[in-house]
Amino acid sequence: MGAADKWLLPLVSVSFVSLMLFLSALSGYSASSALFARLPPPSYVRRGAAAPPSFAYLLSGGRGDGRRLLRLLLAVYHPRNQYLLHLSADAPEAERLDLAAAVARAAPAITAFGNVDVVGRPAAGTPMGSSGLAATLRAAAALLRLDAEWDWFVTLSAADYPLLTQDDLIHVFSSVPRHLNFIDHTSDIGWKESQRVQPVIVDAGIYLAGRNQFFQSTEKRATPDGFKFFTGSPWVILNRRFIEYCIFGWENLPRTLLMYFTNVMLPLEGYFHSVACNSDFRNFTVNNDLRYVAWDDPPQMEPRFLNITHYEEIVESGVPFARKFREKEYLLDRIDEKILQRWRHRPVPGAWCTGRKRWFSDPCSQWSNVNIVRPGPQAEKFRRYMDRILEESKSSNSSCAQ
């Protein structure tokens, strides 16, 4: 087993989790193991241009977010996708082990398909600095290694939740060109130039274990003129080719920008945006993050927490994801019941589930063809929304022009 295979917690029975925690390699990962399950044959999940698309999810949280990540996983789970769960270093090891054990018990399909992993040696939870970007890039590299053929990389936090089923998402994205990225971005940085771009930040969590502070230089640096600075939402949906470009860097641009953004205050709000818009990917980037977010007027640093009063608006929005939610927000229960039709502690039922739906029986404990989907009412709303933003993107000369 190489260094690159020692970074994830394999999802096995509780008694084995502590034995399988690999902490010896800083940059390595270990693919999930299904030691006691009979895996479906590789051809069971069809891949390629003629097959439905698949997604690689990074679900991230911090101390105390283990239960929220498990709920989020079950809300977005589908056998065709790949999932990586990351609890930052401020979470105790016991919580990470509990999460891995809970995921292993959550649904038979998770063990059978072996498509969910938990990061065993996480990045720091520094609120500002490069820890978040480092964790995202490492997770993307791990997902490339774990699955050779997913189509889009999706980042979600423990405060996010889906507004449609994975059948809906896969159905709509089946007609979307797979070279597109979805990044909310702008080059009109305004006040952010002096407060976000020019300050120099050193993230202590990168090089000191157990630290989550950052240090700010007393002097500022000039706004770069070697590339155009773009900023926007830190939550993205990126196509596989673009992720490979950022990770493998067959041109100098991703590495050059990575060195610069290492000392930016909020690099996740600018790195992918700037790489895409300063490269050949500029014409394949849709200026939208596909999230429903409610802001105060004027906007504050963080969006408002959503509650039950937002239900009708989010249903009609047509977007696939929303944020931010509190852990025990009643609106989440309403979304589970009315939109996802998900029972507590179970994955969202889709066309792949063939078991009988009863209060004592999970219909997704049995499955047949995971390559077919059964879209619901939210799929049509999302399709109309997607058609509109793609048309708007085509009508402009370049989505990265502003």
Short mmCIF file of C-alpha atoms in Angstrom, two decimals:
data_model
loop_
_atom_site.label_atom_id
_atom_site.label_comp_id
_atom_site.label_asym_id
_atom_site.label_seq_id
_atom_site.Cartn_x
_atom_site.Cartn_y
_atom_site.Cartn_z
CA MET A 1 0.00 0.00 0.00
CA GLY A 2 1.53 3.32 -1.11
CA ALA A 3 1.51 6.68 0.56
CA ALA A 4 -1.37 7.80 -1.63
CA ASP A 5 -3.52 5.00 -0.22
CA LYS A 6 -3.36 5.98 3.45
CA TRP A 7 -5.57 9.02 3.83
CA LEU A 8 -9.15 7.74 4.10
CA LEU A 9 -11.08 5.84 6.70
CA PRO A 10 -12.36 2.62 5.09
CA LEU A 11 -16.06 2.16 5.75
CA VAL A 12 -16.24 -1.15 7.58
CA SER A 13 -17.86 -2.48 10.73
CA VAL A 14 -17.47 -0.48 13.95
CA SER A 15 -15.01 -2.93 15.48
CA PHE A 16 -12.64 -2.47 12.53
CA VAL A 17 -12.80 1.32 12.12
CA SER A 18 -10.15 2.18 14.71
CA LEU A 19 -7.82 -0.46 13.27
CA MET A 20 -8.11 0.98 9.78
CA LEU A 21 -7.31 4.62 10.54
CA PHE A 22 -4.23 5.52 8.55
CA LEU A 23 -2.37 8.61 9.72
CA SER A 24 1.15 7.93 8.48
CA ALA A 25 1.16 9.86 5.20
CA LEU A 26 0.36 13.55 4.83
CA SER A 27 -0.71 13.38 1.21
CA GLY A 28 -2.12 9.86 0.92
CA TYR A 29 -5.61 8.38 0.79
CA SER A 30 -7.06 4.92 1.16
CA ALA A 31 -10.00 3.81 -0.91
CA SER A 32 -13.05 2.54 0.98
CA SER A 33 -13.27 -1.19 1.67
CA ALA A 34 -16.33 -3.38 1.55
CA LEU A 35 -14.78 -6.32 3.35
CA PHE A 36 -17.94 -8.21 4.02
CA ALA A 37 -20.07 -7.27 1.02
CA ARG A 38 -20.20 -8.76 -2.45
CA LEU A 39 -19.46 -5.91 -4.84
CA PRO A 40 -21.51 -5.60 -8.03
CA PRO A 41 -19.52 -6.27 -11.19
CA PRO A 42 -17.70 -3.20 -12.58
CA SER A 43 -20.02 -3.04 -15.56
CA TYR A 44 -22.98 -2.63 -13.22
CA VAL A 45 -22.46 1.14 -13.15
CA ARG A 46 -22.27 2.30 -16.75
CA ARG A 47 -19.92 5.19 -17.48
CA GLY A 48 -18.96 7.25 -20.48
CA ALA A 49 -20.56 9.79 -22.79
CA ALA A 50 -23.50 7.51 -23.59
CA ALA A 51 -24.30 6.86 -19.92
CA PRO A 52 -25.96 9.21 -17.42
CA PRO A 53 -23.53 11.62 -15.72
CA SER A 54 -22.08 10.99 -12.28
CA PHE A 55 -20.90 13.38 -9.56
CA ALA A 56 -17.99 13.45 -7.13
CA TYR A 57 -19.16 15.10 -3.91
CA LEU A 58 -16.98 16.73 -1.26
CA LEU A 59 -19.06 17.08 1.91
CA SER A 60 -17.20 19.16 4.48
CA GLY A 61 -17.80 20.24 8.06
CA GLY A 62 -16.10 20.99 11.35
CA ARG A 63 -16.34 20.07 14.99
CA GLY A 64 -19.83 18.84 15.88
CA ASP A 65 -20.94 18.42 12.25
CA GLY A 66 -20.72 14.63 12.06
CA ARG A 67 -24.48 14.04 12.25
CA ARG A 68 -25.17 16.83 9.78
CA LEU A 69 -22.75 15.33 7.26
CA LEU A 70 -24.39 11.92 7.61
CA ARG A 71 -27.82 13.44 6.97
CA LEU A 72 -26.49 15.38 3.99
CA LEU A 73 -24.86 12.23 2.59
CA LEU A 74 -28.14 10.30 2.75
CA ALA A 75 -29.94 13.22 1.10
CA VAL A 76 -27.57 13.23 -1.91
CA TYR A 77 -26.64 9.54 -2.10
CA HIS A 78 -26.79 7.57 -5.34
CA PRO A 79 -24.75 4.46 -6.31
CA ARG A 80 -23.50 6.17 -9.49
CA ASN A 81 -21.72 8.94 -7.55
CA GLN A 82 -18.55 9.13 -5.45
CA TYR A 83 -18.50 10.78 -1.99
CA LEU A 84 -15.76 12.11 0.27
CA LEU A 85 -16.59 13.35 3.78
CA HIS A 86 -14.19 15.75 5.49
CA LEU A 87 -14.38 16.78 9.14
CA SER A 88 -11.72 19.43 9.72
CA ALA A 89 -8.93 18.95 12.24
CA ASP A 90 -10.78 20.83 14.98
CA ALA A 91 -13.14 17.82 15.24
CA PRO A 92 -11.93 15.15 17.70
CA GLU A 93 -10.76 11.82 16.34
CA ALA A 94 -13.65 10.09 18.11
CA GLU A 95 -16.17 12.09 16.09
CA ARG A 96 -14.40 11.16 12.86
CA LEU A 97 -14.44 7.47 13.79
CA ASP A 98 -18.10 7.69 14.79
CA LEU A 99 -18.92 9.27 11.44
CA ALA A 100 -17.10 6.52 9.53
CA ALA A 101 -18.90 3.84 11.54
CA ALA A 102 -22.29 5.55 11.07
CA VAL A 103 -21.77 5.83 7.32
CA ALA A 104 -20.86 2.13 7.12
CA ARG A 105 -24.15 1.26 8.85
CA ALA A 106 -26.30 3.84 7.07
CA ALA A 107 -27.31 1.89 3.97
CA PRO A 108 -26.42 -1.49 2.44
CA ALA A 109 -25.69 0.16 -0.92
CA ILE A 110 -22.90 2.28 0.58
CA THR A 111 -21.02 -0.86 1.58
CA ALA A 112 -21.85 -2.76 -1.61
CA PHE A 113 -20.80 -0.04 -4.02
CA GLY A 114 -17.89 1.18 -1.90
CA ASN A 115 -18.41 4.76 -3.08
CA VAL A 116 -18.19 6.68 0.22
CA ASP A 117 -14.98 7.57 2.09
CA VAL A 118 -14.13 9.62 5.17
CA VAL A 119 -10.88 11.60 5.33
CA GLY A 120 -8.73 10.11 8.09
CA ARG A 121 -6.18 12.89 8.38
CA PRO A 122 -7.99 16.18 7.77
CA ALA A 123 -6.91 19.73 7.06
CA ALA A 124 -7.12 22.50 9.64
CA GLY A 125 -10.37 24.36 10.20
CA THR A 126 -8.87 27.84 9.91
CA PRO A 127 -11.72 30.25 9.04
CA MET A 128 -9.45 32.37 6.84
CA GLY A 129 -6.35 31.33 4.92
CA SER A 130 -5.36 28.51 2.63
CA SER A 131 -6.46 25.49 4.71
CA GLY A 132 -9.82 25.29 2.98
CA LEU A 133 -8.33 25.48 -0.50
CA ALA A 134 -5.68 22.90 0.38
CA ALA A 135 -8.37 20.53 1.69
CA THR A 136 -10.50 21.00 -1.43
CA LEU A 137 -7.62 20.33 -3.83
CA ARG A 138 -6.51 17.26 -1.86
CA ALA A 139 -10.07 15.96 -1.84
CA ALA A 140 -10.38 16.52 -5.59
CA ALA A 141 -7.12 14.62 -6.14
CA ALA A 142 -8.40 11.74 -3.99
CA LEU A 143 -11.68 11.59 -5.91
CA LEU A 144 -9.78 11.45 -9.19
CA ARG A 145 -7.88 8.47 -7.82
CA LEU A 146 -10.91 6.72 -6.34
CA ASP A 147 -13.05 6.92 -9.48
CA ALA A 148 -11.70 7.36 -12.98
CA GLU A 149 -14.89 8.47 -14.72
CA TRP A 150 -17.07 10.91 -12.76
CA ASP A 151 -18.19 14.02 -14.65
CA TRP A 152 -18.61 16.89 -12.13
CA PHE A 153 -17.05 17.78 -8.77
CA VAL A 154 -19.55 19.27 -6.29
CA THR A 155 -18.65 21.00 -3.01
CA LEU A 156 -21.20 21.11 -0.20
CA SER A 157 -20.90 22.07 3.46
CA ALA A 158 -22.72 20.68 6.49
CA ALA A 159 -24.96 23.77 6.30
CA ASP A 160 -26.15 22.89 2.76
CA TYR A 161 -29.03 20.68 1.63
CA PRO A 162 -30.44 19.48 -1.73
CA LEU A 163 -33.73 20.76 -3.13
CA LEU A 164 -34.22 17.82 -5.50
CA THR A 165 -33.40 14.13 -5.74
CA GLN A 166 -30.28 12.71 -7.37
CA ASP A 167 -32.57 11.22 -10.04
CA ASP A 168 -33.68 14.79 -10.80
CA LEU A 169 -30.10 16.08 -10.85
CA ILE A 170 -28.78 13.28 -13.06
CA HIS A 171 -31.75 13.62 -15.42
CA VAL A 172 -31.23 17.35 -16.01
CA PHE A 173 -27.43 17.16 -16.23
CA SER A 174 -27.78 14.39 -18.83
CA SER A 175 -28.58 17.13 -21.37
CA VAL A 176 -25.89 19.57 -20.13
CA PRO A 177 -22.54 19.65 -22.01
CA ARG A 178 -20.03 17.93 -19.73
CA HIS A 179 -17.30 20.49 -20.35
CA LEU A 180 -19.16 23.24 -18.46
CA ASN A 181 -18.24 24.65 -15.05
CA PHE A 182 -20.69 26.39 -12.74
CA ILE A 183 -18.90 29.16 -10.84
CA ASP A 184 -20.48 32.35 -9.54
CA HIS A 185 -17.82 34.96 -10.36
CA THR A 186 -17.03 38.60 -11.10
CA SER A 187 -13.95 40.73 -11.76
CA ASP A 188 -15.66 43.77 -10.21
CA ILE A 189 -14.00 43.27 -6.82
CA GLY A 190 -14.70 46.79 -5.47
CA TRP A 191 -14.06 47.06 -1.72
CA LYS A 192 -12.67 43.53 -1.68
CA GLU A 193 -9.50 44.78 -3.38
CA SER A 194 -8.23 46.47 -0.22
CA GLN A 195 -9.81 44.10 2.30
CA ARG A 196 -9.54 40.68 0.62
CA VAL A 197 -7.05 40.85 -2.28
CA GLN A 198 -4.18 42.99 -1.00
CA PRO A 199 -3.81 41.78 2.64
CA VAL A 200 -1.21 39.02 3.12
CA ILE A 201 -2.37 36.09 5.27
CA VAL A 202 -0.34 33.24 6.76
CA ASP A 203 -2.47 30.22 7.72
CA ALA A 204 -0.87 28.59 10.80
CA GLY A 205 -3.02 25.49 10.35
CA ILE A 206 -1.02 24.54 7.26
CA TYR A 207 2.22 23.91 9.16
CA LEU A 208 1.32 23.67 12.88
CA ALA A 209 -0.73 20.72 14.09
CA GLY A 210 -3.70 21.68 16.21
CA ARG A 211 -3.60 25.35 15.22
CA ASN A 212 -6.45 27.12 13.48
CA GLN A 213 -5.29 30.73 13.70
CA PHE A 214 -4.05 32.92 10.89
CA PHE A 215 -1.63 35.82 10.90
CA GLN A 216 -1.96 38.99 8.84
CA SER A 217 1.00 41.03 7.64
CA THR A 218 1.11 44.69 8.57
CA GLU A 219 1.86 45.55 4.93
CA LYS A 220 -0.25 44.90 1.86
CA ARG A 221 0.81 43.78 -1.60
CA ALA A 222 -0.23 45.30 -4.89
CA THR A 223 -3.16 43.86 -6.83
CA PRO A 224 -1.70 41.41 -9.38
CA ASP A 225 -1.40 42.50 -13.00
CA GLY A 226 -0.03 39.21 -14.36
CA PHE A 227 -3.56 37.79 -14.28
CA LYS A 228 -7.07 39.13 -13.75
CA PHE A 229 -8.46 38.60 -10.26
CA PHE A 230 -11.96 37.10 -10.07
CA THR A 231 -14.01 36.48 -6.96
CA GLY A 232 -17.41 35.01 -6.10
CA SER A 233 -19.11 32.14 -4.30
CA PRO A 234 -16.81 29.52 -2.73
CA TRP A 235 -19.30 26.77 -3.62
CA VAL A 236 -18.74 25.35 -7.09
CA ILE A 237 -19.62 22.60 -9.57
CA LEU A 238 -16.57 21.87 -11.71
CA ASN A 239 -16.16 19.51 -14.63
CA ARG A 240 -13.61 16.73 -14.41
CA ARG A 241 -11.29 18.12 -17.09
CA PHE A 242 -10.98 21.42 -15.22
CA ILE A 243 -10.21 19.59 -11.96
CA GLU A 244 -7.50 17.63 -13.74
CA TYR A 245 -6.10 20.92 -15.06
CA CYS A 246 -5.94 22.35 -11.52
CA ILE A 247 -4.44 19.20 -10.00
CA PHE A 248 -1.99 18.11 -12.71
CA GLY A 249 -1.24 21.61 -14.01
CA TRP A 250 -0.02 20.85 -17.54
CA GLU A 251 0.29 24.63 -17.83
CA ASN A 252 1.92 26.97 -15.31
CA LEU A 253 -1.21 28.97 -14.53
CA PRO A 254 -2.77 26.73 -11.83
CA ARG A 255 0.54 26.51 -9.94
CA THR A 256 1.23 30.24 -10.28
CA LEU A 257 -2.20 31.15 -8.96
CA LEU A 258 -1.97 28.55 -6.20
CA MET A 259 1.23 30.18 -4.92
CA TYR A 260 -0.50 33.57 -4.95
CA PHE A 261 -3.74 32.40 -3.32
CA THR A 262 -1.84 30.63 -0.53
CA ASN A 263 -1.64 34.02 1.18
CA VAL A 264 -5.08 35.37 0.22
CA MET A 265 -7.61 35.86 3.01
CA LEU A 266 -10.42 33.76 1.43
CA PRO A 267 -8.83 31.77 -1.43
CA LEU A 268 -11.89 29.58 -2.04
CA GLU A 269 -13.69 32.75 -3.14
CA GLY A 270 -11.18 33.37 -5.91
CA TYR A 271 -8.87 30.51 -6.87
CA PHE A 272 -11.07 28.39 -9.15
CA HIS A 273 -12.73 31.54 -10.47
CA SER A 274 -9.40 33.10 -11.45
CA VAL A 275 -7.95 29.89 -12.90
CA ALA A 276 -11.03 29.34 -15.08
CA CYS A 277 -11.30 32.92 -16.29
CA ASN A 278 -7.59 33.32 -17.09
CA SER A 279 -7.38 30.06 -19.06
CA ASP A 280 -9.01 28.38 -22.03
CA PHE A 281 -11.84 27.32 -19.68
CA ARG A 282 -13.17 30.91 -19.68
CA ASN A 283 -15.66 30.13 -22.44
CA PHE A 284 -16.93 27.01 -20.71
CA THR A 285 -17.82 28.59 -17.37
CA VAL A 286 -21.42 29.44 -16.46
CA ASN A 287 -21.74 32.36 -14.06
CA ASN A 288 -23.94 30.58 -11.54
CA ASP A 289 -23.26 28.32 -8.53
CA LEU A 290 -26.72 26.63 -8.63
CA ARG A 291 -27.44 27.50 -4.98
CA TYR A 292 -30.35 29.24 -3.30
CA VAL A 293 -29.01 31.76 -0.79
CA ALA A 294 -30.85 34.51 1.15
CA TRP A 295 -28.87 37.66 1.89
CA ASP A 296 -29.53 40.59 4.17
CA ASP A 297 -29.82 44.07 2.64
CA PRO A 298 -27.09 45.24 2.55
CA PRO A 299 -25.35 41.82 2.39
CA GLN A 300 -23.33 40.73 5.40
CA MET A 301 -20.29 38.44 5.54
CA GLU A 302 -22.53 35.34 5.68
CA PRO A 303 -25.99 34.66 4.21
CA ARG A 304 -29.08 34.41 6.38
CA PHE A 305 -30.14 31.10 7.91
CA LEU A 306 -33.10 29.64 6.05
CA ASN A 307 -36.29 28.69 7.88
CA ILE A 308 -39.79 27.45 7.13
CA THR A 309 -40.86 30.86 5.77
CA HIS A 310 -38.51 30.27 2.82
CA TYR A 311 -40.11 26.95 1.83
CA GLU A 312 -42.32 28.10 -1.05
CA GLU A 313 -39.57 30.28 -2.48
CA ILE A 314 -36.94 27.56 -2.48
CA VAL A 315 -39.37 25.05 -4.03
CA GLU A 316 -40.10 27.42 -6.89
CA SER A 317 -36.48 28.56 -7.32
CA GLY A 318 -35.57 25.58 -9.49
CA VAL A 319 -31.99 25.38 -8.14
CA PRO A 320 -30.62 22.05 -6.87
CA PHE A 321 -29.05 23.18 -3.55
CA ALA A 322 -29.66 25.71 -0.78
CA ARG A 323 -27.77 27.14 2.21
CA LYS A 324 -27.47 27.96 5.11
CA PHE A 325 -29.46 25.72 7.45
CA ARG A 326 -29.18 25.25 11.19
CA GLU A 327 -28.76 21.64 12.28
CA LYS A 328 -32.27 21.09 13.64
CA GLU A 329 -34.11 23.44 11.32
CA TYR A 330 -37.70 22.26 10.72
CA LEU A 331 -37.40 23.31 7.07
CA LEU A 332 -35.05 20.35 6.51
CA ASP A 333 -37.76 17.96 7.70
CA ARG A 334 -40.23 19.58 5.31
CA ILE A 335 -37.79 19.19 2.40
CA ASP A 336 -37.26 15.53 3.31
CA GLU A 337 -40.99 14.88 3.47
CA LYS A 338 -42.35 16.91 0.56
CA ILE A 339 -39.49 17.13 -1.96
CA LEU A 340 -37.09 14.24 -1.37
CA GLN A 341 -39.65 11.83 0.13
CA ARG A 342 -36.87 10.63 2.38
CA TRP A 343 -37.56 8.79 5.62
CA ARG A 344 -35.37 9.52 8.60
CA HIS A 345 -31.97 7.77 8.61
CA ARG A 346 -32.48 6.47 5.06
CA PRO A 347 -31.24 7.51 1.61
CA VAL A 348 -33.55 9.24 -0.82
CA PRO A 349 -35.42 6.56 -2.81
CA GLY A 350 -34.79 6.60 -6.55
CA ALA A 351 -35.39 4.43 -9.58
CA TRP A 352 -32.48 2.23 -8.46
CA CYS A 353 -34.34 1.18 -5.28
CA THR A 354 -36.50 -1.91 -5.74
CA GLY A 355 -37.47 -2.85 -2.17
CA ARG A 356 -40.96 -2.27 -0.78
CA LYS A 357 -41.43 1.07 0.95
CA ARG A 358 -42.62 0.40 4.49
CA TRP A 359 -42.01 2.10 7.81
CA PHE A 360 -39.88 -0.87 8.94
CA SER A 361 -38.17 -1.53 5.59
CA ASP A 362 -35.82 0.65 3.52
CA PRO A 363 -36.74 0.38 -0.19
CA CYS A 364 -33.09 1.10 -1.05
CA SER A 365 -31.88 -2.01 0.80
CA GLN A 366 -32.50 -3.76 -2.53
CA TRP A 367 -31.67 -2.44 -5.98
CA SER A 368 -31.48 -3.35 -9.64
CA ASN A 369 -30.45 -1.03 -12.49
CA VAL A 370 -28.61 2.02 -11.13
CA ASN A 371 -28.24 3.48 -14.62
CA ILE A 372 -31.86 4.56 -14.95
CA VAL A 373 -33.49 7.52 -13.21
CA ARG A 374 -37.05 8.52 -12.40
CA PRO A 375 -37.29 12.34 -12.37
CA GLY A 376 -39.93 14.03 -10.25
CA PRO A 377 -41.66 17.46 -10.27
CA GLN A 378 -38.54 19.36 -9.19
CA ALA A 379 -36.66 18.07 -12.24
CA GLU A 380 -38.88 20.09 -14.59
CA LYS A 381 -38.30 23.28 -12.55
CA PHE A 382 -34.58 22.66 -12.54
CA ARG A 383 -34.59 21.95 -16.28
CA ARG A 384 -36.28 25.30 -16.99
CA TYR A 385 -33.80 27.07 -14.72
CA MET A 386 -30.86 25.32 -16.38
CA ASP A 387 -32.13 26.14 -19.87
CA ARG A 388 -32.41 29.80 -18.90
CA ILE A 389 -28.91 30.19 -17.44
CA LEU A 390 -27.32 28.27 -20.32
CA GLU A 391 -29.10 30.52 -22.81
CA GLU A 392 -27.92 33.59 -20.89
CA SER A 393 -24.38 32.21 -20.92
CA LYS A 394 -24.47 31.66 -24.69
CA SER A 395 -25.80 35.18 -25.36
CA SER A 396 -22.76 36.83 -23.74
CA ASN A 397 -19.33 36.98 -25.38
CA SER A 398 -17.66 35.39 -22.38
CA SER A 399 -18.97 34.63 -18.90
CA CYS A 400 -15.61 35.80 -17.54
CA ALA A 401 -15.81 39.25 -19.14
CA GLN A 402 -17.17 40.95 -16.02
#
